[in-house]
XYZ file of C-alpha atoms in Angstrom:
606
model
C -27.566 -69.785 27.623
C -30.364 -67.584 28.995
C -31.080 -64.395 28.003
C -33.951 -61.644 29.855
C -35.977 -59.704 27.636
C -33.973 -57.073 25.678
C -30.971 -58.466 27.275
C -27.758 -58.637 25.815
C -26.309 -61.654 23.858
C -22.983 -61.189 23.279
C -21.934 -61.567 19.119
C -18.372 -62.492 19.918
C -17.546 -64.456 22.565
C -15.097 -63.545 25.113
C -12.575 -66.275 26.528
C -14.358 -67.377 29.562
C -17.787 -68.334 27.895
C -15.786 -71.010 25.317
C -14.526 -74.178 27.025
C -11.476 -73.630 27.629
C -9.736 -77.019 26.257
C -10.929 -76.295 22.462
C -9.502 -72.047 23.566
C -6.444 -73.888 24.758
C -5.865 -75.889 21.034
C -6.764 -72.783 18.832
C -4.417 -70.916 20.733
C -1.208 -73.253 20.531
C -2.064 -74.221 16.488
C -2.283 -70.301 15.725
C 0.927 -69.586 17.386
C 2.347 -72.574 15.603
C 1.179 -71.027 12.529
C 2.102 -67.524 13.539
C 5.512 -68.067 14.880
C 8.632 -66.532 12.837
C 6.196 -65.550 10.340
C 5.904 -61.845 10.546
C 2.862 -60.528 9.399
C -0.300 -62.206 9.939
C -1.496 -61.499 6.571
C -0.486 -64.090 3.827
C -0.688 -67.025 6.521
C -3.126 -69.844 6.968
C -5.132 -69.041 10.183
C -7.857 -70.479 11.897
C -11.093 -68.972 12.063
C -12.064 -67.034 15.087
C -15.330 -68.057 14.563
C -15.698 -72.025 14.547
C -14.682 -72.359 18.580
C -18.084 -70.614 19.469
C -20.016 -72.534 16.654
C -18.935 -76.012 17.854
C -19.287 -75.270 21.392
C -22.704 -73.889 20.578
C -22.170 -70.814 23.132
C -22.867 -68.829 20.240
C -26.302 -68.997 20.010
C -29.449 -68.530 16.948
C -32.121 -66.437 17.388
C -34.164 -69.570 17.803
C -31.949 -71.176 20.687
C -32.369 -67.911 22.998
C -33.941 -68.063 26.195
C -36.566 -65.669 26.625
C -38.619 -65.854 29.938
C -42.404 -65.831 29.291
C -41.831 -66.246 25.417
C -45.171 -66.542 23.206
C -45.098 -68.287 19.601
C -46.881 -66.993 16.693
C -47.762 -68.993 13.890
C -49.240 -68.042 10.667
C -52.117 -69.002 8.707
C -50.885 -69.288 5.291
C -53.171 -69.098 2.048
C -53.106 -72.719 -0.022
C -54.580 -70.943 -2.914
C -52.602 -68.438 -5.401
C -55.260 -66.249 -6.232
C -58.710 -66.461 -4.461
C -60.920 -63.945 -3.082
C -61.427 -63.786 0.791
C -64.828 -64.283 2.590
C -64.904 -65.006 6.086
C -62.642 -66.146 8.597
C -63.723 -68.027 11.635
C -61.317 -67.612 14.400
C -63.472 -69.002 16.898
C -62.541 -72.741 17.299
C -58.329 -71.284 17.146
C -58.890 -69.380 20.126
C -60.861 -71.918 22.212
C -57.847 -74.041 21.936
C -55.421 -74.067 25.576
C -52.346 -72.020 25.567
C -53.805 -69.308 22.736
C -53.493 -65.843 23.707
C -54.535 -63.989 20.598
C -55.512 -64.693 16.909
C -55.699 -61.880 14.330
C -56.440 -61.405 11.190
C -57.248 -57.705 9.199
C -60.410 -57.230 11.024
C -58.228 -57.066 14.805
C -54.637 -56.045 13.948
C -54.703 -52.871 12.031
C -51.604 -52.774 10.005
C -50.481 -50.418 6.641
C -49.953 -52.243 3.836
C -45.928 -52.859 3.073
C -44.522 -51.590 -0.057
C -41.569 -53.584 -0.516
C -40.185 -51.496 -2.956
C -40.474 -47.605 -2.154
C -40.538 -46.312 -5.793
C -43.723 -48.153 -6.363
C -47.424 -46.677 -6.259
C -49.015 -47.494 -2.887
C -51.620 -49.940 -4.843
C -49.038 -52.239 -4.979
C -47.977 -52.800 -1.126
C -48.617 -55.713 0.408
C -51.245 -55.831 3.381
C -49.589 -57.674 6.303
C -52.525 -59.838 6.647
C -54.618 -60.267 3.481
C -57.284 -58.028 2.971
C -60.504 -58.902 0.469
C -57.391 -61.178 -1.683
C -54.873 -63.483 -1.749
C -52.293 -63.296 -4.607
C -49.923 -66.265 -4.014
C -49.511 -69.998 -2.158
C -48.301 -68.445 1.337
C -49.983 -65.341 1.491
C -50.764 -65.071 5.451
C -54.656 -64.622 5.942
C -54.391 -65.143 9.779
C -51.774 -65.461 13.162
C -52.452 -67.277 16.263
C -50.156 -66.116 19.221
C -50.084 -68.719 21.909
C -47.995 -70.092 25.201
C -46.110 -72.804 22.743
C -45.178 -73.724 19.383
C -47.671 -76.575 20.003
C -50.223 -74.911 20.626
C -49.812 -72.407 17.924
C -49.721 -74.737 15.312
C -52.583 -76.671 16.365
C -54.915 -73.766 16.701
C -53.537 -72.277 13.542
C -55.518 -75.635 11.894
C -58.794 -74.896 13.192
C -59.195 -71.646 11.747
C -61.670 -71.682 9.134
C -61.425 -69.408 6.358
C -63.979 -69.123 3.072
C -61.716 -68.665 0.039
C -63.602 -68.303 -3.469
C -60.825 -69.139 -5.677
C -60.450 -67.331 -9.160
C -57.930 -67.658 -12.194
C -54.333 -67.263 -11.205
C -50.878 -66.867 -13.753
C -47.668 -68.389 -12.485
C -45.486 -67.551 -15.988
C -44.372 -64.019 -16.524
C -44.984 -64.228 -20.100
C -48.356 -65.188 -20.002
C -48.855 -62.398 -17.425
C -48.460 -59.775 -20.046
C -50.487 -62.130 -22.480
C -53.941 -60.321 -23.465
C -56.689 -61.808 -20.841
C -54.141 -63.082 -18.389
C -55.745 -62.573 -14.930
C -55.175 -59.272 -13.345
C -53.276 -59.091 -9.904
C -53.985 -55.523 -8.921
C -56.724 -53.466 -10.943
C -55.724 -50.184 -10.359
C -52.524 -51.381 -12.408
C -54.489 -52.186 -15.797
C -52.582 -55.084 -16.228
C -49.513 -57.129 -14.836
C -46.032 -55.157 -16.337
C -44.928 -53.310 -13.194
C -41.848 -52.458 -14.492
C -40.433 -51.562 -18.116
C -37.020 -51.138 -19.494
C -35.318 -50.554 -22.432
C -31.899 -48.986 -24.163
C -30.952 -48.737 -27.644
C -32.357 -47.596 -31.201
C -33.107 -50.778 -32.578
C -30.258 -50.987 -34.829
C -28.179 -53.609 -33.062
C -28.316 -56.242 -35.812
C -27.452 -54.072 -38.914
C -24.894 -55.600 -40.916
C -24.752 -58.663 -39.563
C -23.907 -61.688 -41.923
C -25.132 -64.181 -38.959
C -27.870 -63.778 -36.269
C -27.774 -66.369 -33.643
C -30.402 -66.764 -31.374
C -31.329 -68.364 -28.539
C -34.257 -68.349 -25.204
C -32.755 -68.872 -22.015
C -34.786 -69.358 -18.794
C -32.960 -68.541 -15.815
C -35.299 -70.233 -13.513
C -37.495 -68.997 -10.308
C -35.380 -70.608 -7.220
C -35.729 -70.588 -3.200
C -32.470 -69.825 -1.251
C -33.044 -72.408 0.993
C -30.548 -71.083 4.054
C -29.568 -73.732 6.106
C -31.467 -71.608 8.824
C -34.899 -70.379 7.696
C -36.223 -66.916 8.820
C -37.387 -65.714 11.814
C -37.221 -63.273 15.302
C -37.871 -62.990 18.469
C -39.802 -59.099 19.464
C -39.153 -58.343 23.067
C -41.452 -55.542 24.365
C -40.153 -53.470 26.910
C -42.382 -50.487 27.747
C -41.685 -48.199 24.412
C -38.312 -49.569 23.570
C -38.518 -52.745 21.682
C -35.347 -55.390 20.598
C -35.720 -57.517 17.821
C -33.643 -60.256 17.728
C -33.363 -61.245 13.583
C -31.822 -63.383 11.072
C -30.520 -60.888 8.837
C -28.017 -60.038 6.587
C -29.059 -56.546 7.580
C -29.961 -54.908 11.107
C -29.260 -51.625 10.767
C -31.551 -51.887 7.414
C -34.162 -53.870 9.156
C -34.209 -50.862 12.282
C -34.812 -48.500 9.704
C -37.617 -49.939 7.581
C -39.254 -51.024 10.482
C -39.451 -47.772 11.940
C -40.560 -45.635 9.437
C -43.443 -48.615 8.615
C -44.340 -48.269 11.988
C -43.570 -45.181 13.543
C -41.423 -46.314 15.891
C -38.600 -43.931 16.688
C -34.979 -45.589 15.799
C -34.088 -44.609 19.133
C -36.748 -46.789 20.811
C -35.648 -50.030 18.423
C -33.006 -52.279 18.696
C -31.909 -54.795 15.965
C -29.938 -57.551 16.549
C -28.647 -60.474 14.527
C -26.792 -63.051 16.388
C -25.513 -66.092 14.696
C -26.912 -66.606 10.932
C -27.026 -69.341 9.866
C -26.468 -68.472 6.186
C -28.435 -65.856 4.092
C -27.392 -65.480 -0.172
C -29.235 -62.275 -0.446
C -32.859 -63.325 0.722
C -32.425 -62.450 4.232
C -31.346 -58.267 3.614
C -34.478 -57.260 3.931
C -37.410 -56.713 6.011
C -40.692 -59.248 6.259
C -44.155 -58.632 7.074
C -43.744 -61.211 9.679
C -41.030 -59.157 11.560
C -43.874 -56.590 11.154
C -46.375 -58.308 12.584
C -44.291 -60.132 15.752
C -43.005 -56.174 16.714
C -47.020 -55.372 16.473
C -48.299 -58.103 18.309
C -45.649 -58.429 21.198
C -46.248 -54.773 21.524
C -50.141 -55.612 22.197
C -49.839 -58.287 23.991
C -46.541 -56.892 26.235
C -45.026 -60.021 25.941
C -41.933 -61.535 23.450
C -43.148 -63.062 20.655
C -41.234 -65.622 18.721
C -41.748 -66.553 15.041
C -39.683 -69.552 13.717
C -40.183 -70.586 9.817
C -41.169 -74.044 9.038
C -39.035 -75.329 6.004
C -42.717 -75.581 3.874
C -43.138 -71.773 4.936
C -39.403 -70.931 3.860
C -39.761 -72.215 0.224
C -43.098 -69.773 -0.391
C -42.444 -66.301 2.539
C -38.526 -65.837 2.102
C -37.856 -64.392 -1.169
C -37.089 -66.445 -4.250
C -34.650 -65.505 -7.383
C -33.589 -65.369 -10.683
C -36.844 -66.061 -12.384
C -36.147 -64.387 -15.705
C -36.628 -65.135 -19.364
C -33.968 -63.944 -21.564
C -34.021 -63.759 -25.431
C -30.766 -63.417 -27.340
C -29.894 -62.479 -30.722
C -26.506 -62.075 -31.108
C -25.244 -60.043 -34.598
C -21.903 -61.437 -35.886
C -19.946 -61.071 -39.229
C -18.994 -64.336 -41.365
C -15.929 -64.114 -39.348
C -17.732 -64.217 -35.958
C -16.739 -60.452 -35.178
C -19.910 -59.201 -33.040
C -21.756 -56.190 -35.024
C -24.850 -56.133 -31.925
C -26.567 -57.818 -29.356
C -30.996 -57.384 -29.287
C -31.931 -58.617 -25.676
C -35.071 -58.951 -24.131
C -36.021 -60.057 -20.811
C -39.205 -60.799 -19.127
C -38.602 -60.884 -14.972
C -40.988 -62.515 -12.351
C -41.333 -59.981 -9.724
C -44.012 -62.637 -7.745
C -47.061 -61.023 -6.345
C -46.110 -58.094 -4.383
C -43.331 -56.399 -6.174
C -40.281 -55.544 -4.230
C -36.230 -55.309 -4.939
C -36.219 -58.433 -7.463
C -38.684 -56.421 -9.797
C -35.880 -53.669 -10.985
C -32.879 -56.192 -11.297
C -33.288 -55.921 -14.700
C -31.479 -52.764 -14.682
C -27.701 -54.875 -13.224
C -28.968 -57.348 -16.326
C -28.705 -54.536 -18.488
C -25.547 -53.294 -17.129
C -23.307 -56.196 -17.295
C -24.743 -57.448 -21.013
C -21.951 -56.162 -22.966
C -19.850 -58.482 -20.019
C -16.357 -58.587 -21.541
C -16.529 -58.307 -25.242
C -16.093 -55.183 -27.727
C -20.048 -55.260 -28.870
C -20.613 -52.003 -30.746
C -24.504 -51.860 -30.475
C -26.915 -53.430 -27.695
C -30.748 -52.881 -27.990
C -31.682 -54.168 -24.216
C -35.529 -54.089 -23.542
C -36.815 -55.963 -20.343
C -39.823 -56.125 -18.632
C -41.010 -57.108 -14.894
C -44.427 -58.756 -14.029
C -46.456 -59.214 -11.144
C -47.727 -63.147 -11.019
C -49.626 -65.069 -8.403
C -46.199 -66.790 -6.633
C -43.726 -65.685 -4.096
C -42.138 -62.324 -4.185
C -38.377 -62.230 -5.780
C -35.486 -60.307 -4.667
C -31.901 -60.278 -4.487
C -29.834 -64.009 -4.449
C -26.159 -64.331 -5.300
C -25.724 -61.503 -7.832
C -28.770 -60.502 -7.968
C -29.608 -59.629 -12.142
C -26.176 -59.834 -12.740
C -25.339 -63.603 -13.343
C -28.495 -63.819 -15.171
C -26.617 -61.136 -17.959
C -23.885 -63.713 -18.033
C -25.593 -66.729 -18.369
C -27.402 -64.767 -21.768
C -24.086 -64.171 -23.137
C -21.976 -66.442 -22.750
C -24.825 -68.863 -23.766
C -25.418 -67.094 -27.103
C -21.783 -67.147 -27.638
C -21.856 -70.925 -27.905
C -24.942 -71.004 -30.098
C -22.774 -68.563 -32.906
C -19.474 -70.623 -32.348
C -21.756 -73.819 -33.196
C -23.287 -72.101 -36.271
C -19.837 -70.520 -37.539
C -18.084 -73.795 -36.693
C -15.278 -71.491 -34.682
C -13.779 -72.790 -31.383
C -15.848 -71.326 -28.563
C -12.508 -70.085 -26.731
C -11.367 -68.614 -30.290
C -14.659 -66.877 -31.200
C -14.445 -65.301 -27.637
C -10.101 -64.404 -27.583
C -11.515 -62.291 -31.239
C -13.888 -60.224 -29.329
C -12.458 -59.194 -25.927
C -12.268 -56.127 -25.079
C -8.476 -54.770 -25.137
C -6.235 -53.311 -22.525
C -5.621 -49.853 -24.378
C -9.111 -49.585 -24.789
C -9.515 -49.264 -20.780
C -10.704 -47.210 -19.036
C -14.045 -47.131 -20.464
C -18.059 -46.644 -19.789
C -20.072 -49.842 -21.300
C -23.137 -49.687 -23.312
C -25.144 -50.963 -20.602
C -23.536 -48.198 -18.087
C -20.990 -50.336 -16.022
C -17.113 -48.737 -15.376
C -14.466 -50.905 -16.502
C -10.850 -49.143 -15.180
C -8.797 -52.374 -16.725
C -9.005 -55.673 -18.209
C -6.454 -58.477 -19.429
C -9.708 -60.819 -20.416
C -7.461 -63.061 -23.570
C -4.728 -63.461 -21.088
C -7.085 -64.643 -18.292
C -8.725 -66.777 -20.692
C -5.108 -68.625 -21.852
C -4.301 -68.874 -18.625
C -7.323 -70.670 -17.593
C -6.777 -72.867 -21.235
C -3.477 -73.570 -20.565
C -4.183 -74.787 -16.837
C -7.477 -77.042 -17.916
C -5.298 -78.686 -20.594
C -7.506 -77.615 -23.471
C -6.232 -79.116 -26.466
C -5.876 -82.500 -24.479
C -9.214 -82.277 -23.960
C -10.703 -81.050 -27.197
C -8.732 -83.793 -28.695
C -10.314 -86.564 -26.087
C -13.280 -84.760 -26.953
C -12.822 -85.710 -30.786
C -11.668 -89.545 -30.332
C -14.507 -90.449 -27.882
C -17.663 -89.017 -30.205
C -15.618 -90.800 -33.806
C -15.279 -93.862 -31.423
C -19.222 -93.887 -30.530
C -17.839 -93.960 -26.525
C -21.237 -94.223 -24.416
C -19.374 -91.790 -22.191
C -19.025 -88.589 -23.711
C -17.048 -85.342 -22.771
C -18.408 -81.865 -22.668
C -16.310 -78.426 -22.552
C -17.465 -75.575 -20.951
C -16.389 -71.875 -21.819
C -16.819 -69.109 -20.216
C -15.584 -65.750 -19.469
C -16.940 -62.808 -17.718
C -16.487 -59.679 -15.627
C -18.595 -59.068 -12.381
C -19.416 -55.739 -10.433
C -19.009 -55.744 -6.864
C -20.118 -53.111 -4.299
C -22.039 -51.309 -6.734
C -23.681 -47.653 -5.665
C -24.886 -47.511 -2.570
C -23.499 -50.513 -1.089
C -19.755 -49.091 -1.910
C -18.636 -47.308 1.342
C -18.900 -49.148 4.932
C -18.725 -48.120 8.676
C -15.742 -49.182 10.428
C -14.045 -47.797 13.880
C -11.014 -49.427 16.112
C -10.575 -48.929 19.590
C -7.716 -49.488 22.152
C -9.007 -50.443 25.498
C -7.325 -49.338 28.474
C -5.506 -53.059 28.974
C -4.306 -53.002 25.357
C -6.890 -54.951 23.676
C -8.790 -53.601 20.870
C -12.237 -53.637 19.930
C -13.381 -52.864 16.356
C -16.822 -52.337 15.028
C -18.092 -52.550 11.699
C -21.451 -51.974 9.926
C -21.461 -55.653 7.979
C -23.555 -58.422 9.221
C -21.533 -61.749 9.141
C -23.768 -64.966 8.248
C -20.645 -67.461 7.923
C -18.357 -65.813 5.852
C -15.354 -65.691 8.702
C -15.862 -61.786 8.813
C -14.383 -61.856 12.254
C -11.364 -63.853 11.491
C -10.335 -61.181 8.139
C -11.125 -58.202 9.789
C -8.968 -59.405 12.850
C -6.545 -60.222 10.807
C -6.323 -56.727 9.060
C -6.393 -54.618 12.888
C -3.709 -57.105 14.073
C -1.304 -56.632 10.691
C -1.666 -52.704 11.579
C -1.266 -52.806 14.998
C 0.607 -55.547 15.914
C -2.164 -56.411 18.613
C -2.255 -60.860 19.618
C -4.818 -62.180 17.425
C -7.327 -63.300 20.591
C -6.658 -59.744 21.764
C -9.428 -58.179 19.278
C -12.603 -58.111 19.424
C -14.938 -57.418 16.750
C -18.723 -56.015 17.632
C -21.463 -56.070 14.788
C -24.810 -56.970 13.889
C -26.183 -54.987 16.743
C -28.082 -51.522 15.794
C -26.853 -50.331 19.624
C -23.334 -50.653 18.877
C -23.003 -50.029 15.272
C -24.337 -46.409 14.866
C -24.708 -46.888 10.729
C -23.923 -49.851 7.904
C -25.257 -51.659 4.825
C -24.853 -54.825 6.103
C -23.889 -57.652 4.141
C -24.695 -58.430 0.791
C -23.328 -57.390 -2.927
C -20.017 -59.191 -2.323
C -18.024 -56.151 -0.860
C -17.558 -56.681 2.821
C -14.136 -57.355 2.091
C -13.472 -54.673 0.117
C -15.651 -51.878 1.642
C -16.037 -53.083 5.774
C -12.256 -54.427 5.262
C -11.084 -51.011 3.960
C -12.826 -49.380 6.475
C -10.949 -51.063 9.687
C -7.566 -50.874 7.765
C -8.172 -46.876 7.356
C -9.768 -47.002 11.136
C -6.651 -49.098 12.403
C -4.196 -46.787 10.426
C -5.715 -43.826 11.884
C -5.439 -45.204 15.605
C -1.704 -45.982 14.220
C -0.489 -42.724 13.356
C -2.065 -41.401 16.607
C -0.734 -43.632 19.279
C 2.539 -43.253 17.691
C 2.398 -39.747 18.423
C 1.520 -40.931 22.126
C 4.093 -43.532 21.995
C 6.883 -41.270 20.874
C 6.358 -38.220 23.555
C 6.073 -41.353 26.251
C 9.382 -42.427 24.914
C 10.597 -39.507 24.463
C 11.529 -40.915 20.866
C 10.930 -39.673 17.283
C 7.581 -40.458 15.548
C 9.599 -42.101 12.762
C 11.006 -44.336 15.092
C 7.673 -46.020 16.866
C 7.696 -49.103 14.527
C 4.773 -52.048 14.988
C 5.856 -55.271 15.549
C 4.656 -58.601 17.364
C 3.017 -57.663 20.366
C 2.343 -53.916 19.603
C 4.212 -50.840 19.049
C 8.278 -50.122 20.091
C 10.863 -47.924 19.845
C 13.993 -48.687 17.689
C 16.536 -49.720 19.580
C 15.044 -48.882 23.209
C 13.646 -52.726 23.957
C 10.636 -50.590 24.883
């Protein structure tokens, strides 16, 4: 399916683009599903958006059409730290098909800060300027006709690297003598926290102890990173995958003065994201700057090789645990410290020591918590947010520490964790580390769980197989924990329903789907409120021209937030075509009941 530049590629598919024999099936199973059941909600249904993703009319960034589309491709530093000499460009652009190579010298750029409470030192330069601090820094891009020609240019340009001492560990970062990263910073601790008086472990009969490394990982999305800029005269569409357009519009524009009015952001199919793809990248920078220079699109596509060192990587955190208990293995304290990677331009992953923080009192009644942590720059990718972002890492501490002092005490590890929950009357309450709790039934979640697993069975099996010598042996995991979702500023969502003229509805939202089945659950909330067919809503997102405002898709609250919002959005539409319905009808408001196929009248057939 073609598309012309800054043209519009449809996010949800109407009827006539699927093929109609697969349209045909869904249709007959759902009513099969759907028939005598009442509401929609509670019911198996299938997902609106698998027709469109077999049929492959919905389309990736990377399968669009664009006429007279250009490829960049970027010249990528092999070294992690290394001064820069020259760069010889000359060979790249003698090559057929190459339009353009830049580097510093020819595309003036500002430097990125990908964190906006940091000093300006810290940003990263779009295309490396006198350094390079990690494997992957870009030092070069060659625009050209094809992908081909791109690449093969992108080999011939010649750049004089003088290599110096790099640190990869976090620890050794803040080590005395460890090479520096940026000099204006004095050293490689970006980012210091701490809470508590020290006291955590007074009293304590029992300290256990224990160093957990929660280690650096890529995200690996089944579909790397990448865009496609589209210049048309001052308006510009970028066509992303991102968990976030309406985020992306806005950094981009204030980087590069482009007024929000002139950009559009779209995200069409994603194919999968975990947190790494929320933000903006210096290569969506550089493909808006360039196809703005050139006046032509301008497509970057990430090679796998390229996605393991430019997306963002996560976790990457050192944790120390001392955990205070009495004989009895009652907690008296917990002394934490962290040390975080933040990689080599610091950015969201360098403060998520402060949800670490939050959730390390997780579920138990810990009286005291001294919590000190402490994010480095080092010479490897940048981190940021993946699947909890800071918070499972505060788990993982915890509940591992727990199992050290049950080991040492010789108590159960469910026991030693049933003595120190937290207790209903003790709810609501404010944490140590700052997190709301408004209830909690944590021992009878636990027995629940116990009860299901069969744990005596197994603790028993357990016992026989290691007095037997069995050469297969049986481990036991515990653990329990409490997670925050839609924390502040990712805790309210846009959300608006329509009725079209022929009775359909359209809703918009301000999440960004990547495979979650966003469509299906938030059709299935308008059509419980309005008693509209199922494949009579449509759902528009992703798309910074129709979606006014949003915070994407990340935290694990589109459900909760973007769901709430089309159930308040479908209940206002409600209560005011009721008030339609019933002067039409000349009926009562309290009469105009919803039902299958929209709203009636009791008792009038109508």
């Amino acid at each position: 399916m073609g598309a012309s530049p800054g043209g519009d590629l449809s996010l949800n598919r109407t009827s006539s683009e699927i093929r109609p024999t697969i349209l045909t099936n869904v249709r007959n199973i759902r009513e099969q599903y759907m028939s005598g059941q009442g509401s929609i909600l509670g019911n198996s249904v299938l997902r609106r958006e698998d027709p469109t993703l077999l049929t492959g009319s919905e389309k990736y960034y990377d399968d669009m059409e664009i006429d007279n589309l250009h490829v960049v491709h970027f010249v990528r530093s092999p070294f992690a730290h290394a001064n820069l000499g020259a760069i010889d460009t000359s060979a790249a652009e003698a090559v057929d098909g190459v339009v353009a190579v830049y580097t510093a010298a020819n595309l003036e750029m500002a430097p990125f800060l990908g964190f906006a409470a940091f000093p300006p030192f810290l940003a990263r330069p779009p295309l490396a300027v006198g350094k390079v601090r990690f494997v992957g820094d870009i030092v070069a891009a060659v625009v050209a006709t094809s992908k081909e020609a791109a690449a093969d240019a992108a080999e011939l340009v010649d750049v004089d690297y003088d290599p110096l001492p790099s640190v990869t560990d976090p620890e050794e970062a803040m080590a005395e003598g460890a090479p520096v990263l940026f000099d204006d910073l004095g050293g490689n601790v970006v980012f210091p926290t701490s809470m508590g008086d020290g006291t955590a472990l007074e009293g304590a009969d029992h300290v256990a102890e224990c160093r957990i490394v929660s280690q650096r990982l890529a995200g690996v999305p089944m579909e790397p990173n990448g865009c496609i800029a589209i210049p048309e005269g001052e308006h510009m569409t970028l066509w992303a995958s991102s968990q976030n357009p309406i985020a992306v519009r806005e950094a981009i524009s204030g980087q590069l003065g482009i007024d929000a009015a002139d950009l559009r952001v779209v995200a069409p199919a994603v194919g999968g994201g975990f947190g790494p793809k929320a933000g903006v990248y210096v290569e969506y920078l550089m493909a808006i700057t360039m196809a703005k220079a050139l006046g032509v699109p301008v497509k970057w596509t990430e090679e796998r090789s390229e996605n393991l060192v430019s997306l963002v990587h996560g976790r990457a955190m050192v944790l120390y645990a001392k955990l205070g208990l009495k004989s009895d293995g009652t907690i008296v304290g917990l002394d934490a410290n962290v040390v975080a990677d933040a990689g080599a331009y610091p950015a969201i992953g360098t403060i998520l020591t402060t949800l670490t923080q939050q959730m390390s009192q997780g579920v138990y009644n810990i009286p005291k918590i001294d919590f000190n942590a402490t994010s480095c720059v080092t010479n490897t990718t940048t981190t940021g947010a993946y699947r909890g972002a800071g918070r499972p890492e505060a788990t993982q501490m915890l509940e591992r520490v727990l199992d050290v002092a049950a080991d040492e005490l010789g108590i159960d590890p469910a026991e030693i964790r049933r003595k120190n929950f937290l207790q209903p009357d003790q709810f609501p309450l404010t944490t140590l580390g700052g997190a709301n709790y408004d209830s909690g039934e944590y021992e009878k979640a636990l027995d629940a769980v116990l009860e299901a697993a069969g744990y005596q069975d197994l603790l028993a099996e357990q016992a026989a197989r290691r007095a037997s010598g069995d050469a297969k042996q049986l481990g036991i995991g515990v653990s329990s924990y409490v997670e925050v979702t839609a924390p502040i500023g990712l805790h309210v969502e846009y959300g608006k329903v329509e009725i079209n003229d022929d009775g359909t509805v359209t809703g918009r939202v301000g999440t960004s789907a990547h495979g979650q089945g966003h469509i299906t659950a938030f059709s299935m909330i308008i059509s419980d409120m309005l008693g509209v067919p199922f494949d009579d809503i449509t759902i528009l997102q992703s798309d910074t021209d129709e979606i006014p405002r949003g915070a994407g898709t990340m935290g694990s609250r589109s459900l909760q937030t973007a769901g709430s919002a089309m159930h308040v959005a479908s209940e206002t539409v409600l209560e005011r075509g009721k008030k339609l319905a019933a002067n039409m009808l000349e009926a009562a408001e309290g009469d105009i009941v919803v039902g299958q196929g929209g709203t009636t009248a009791k008792g009038s057939g109508h």
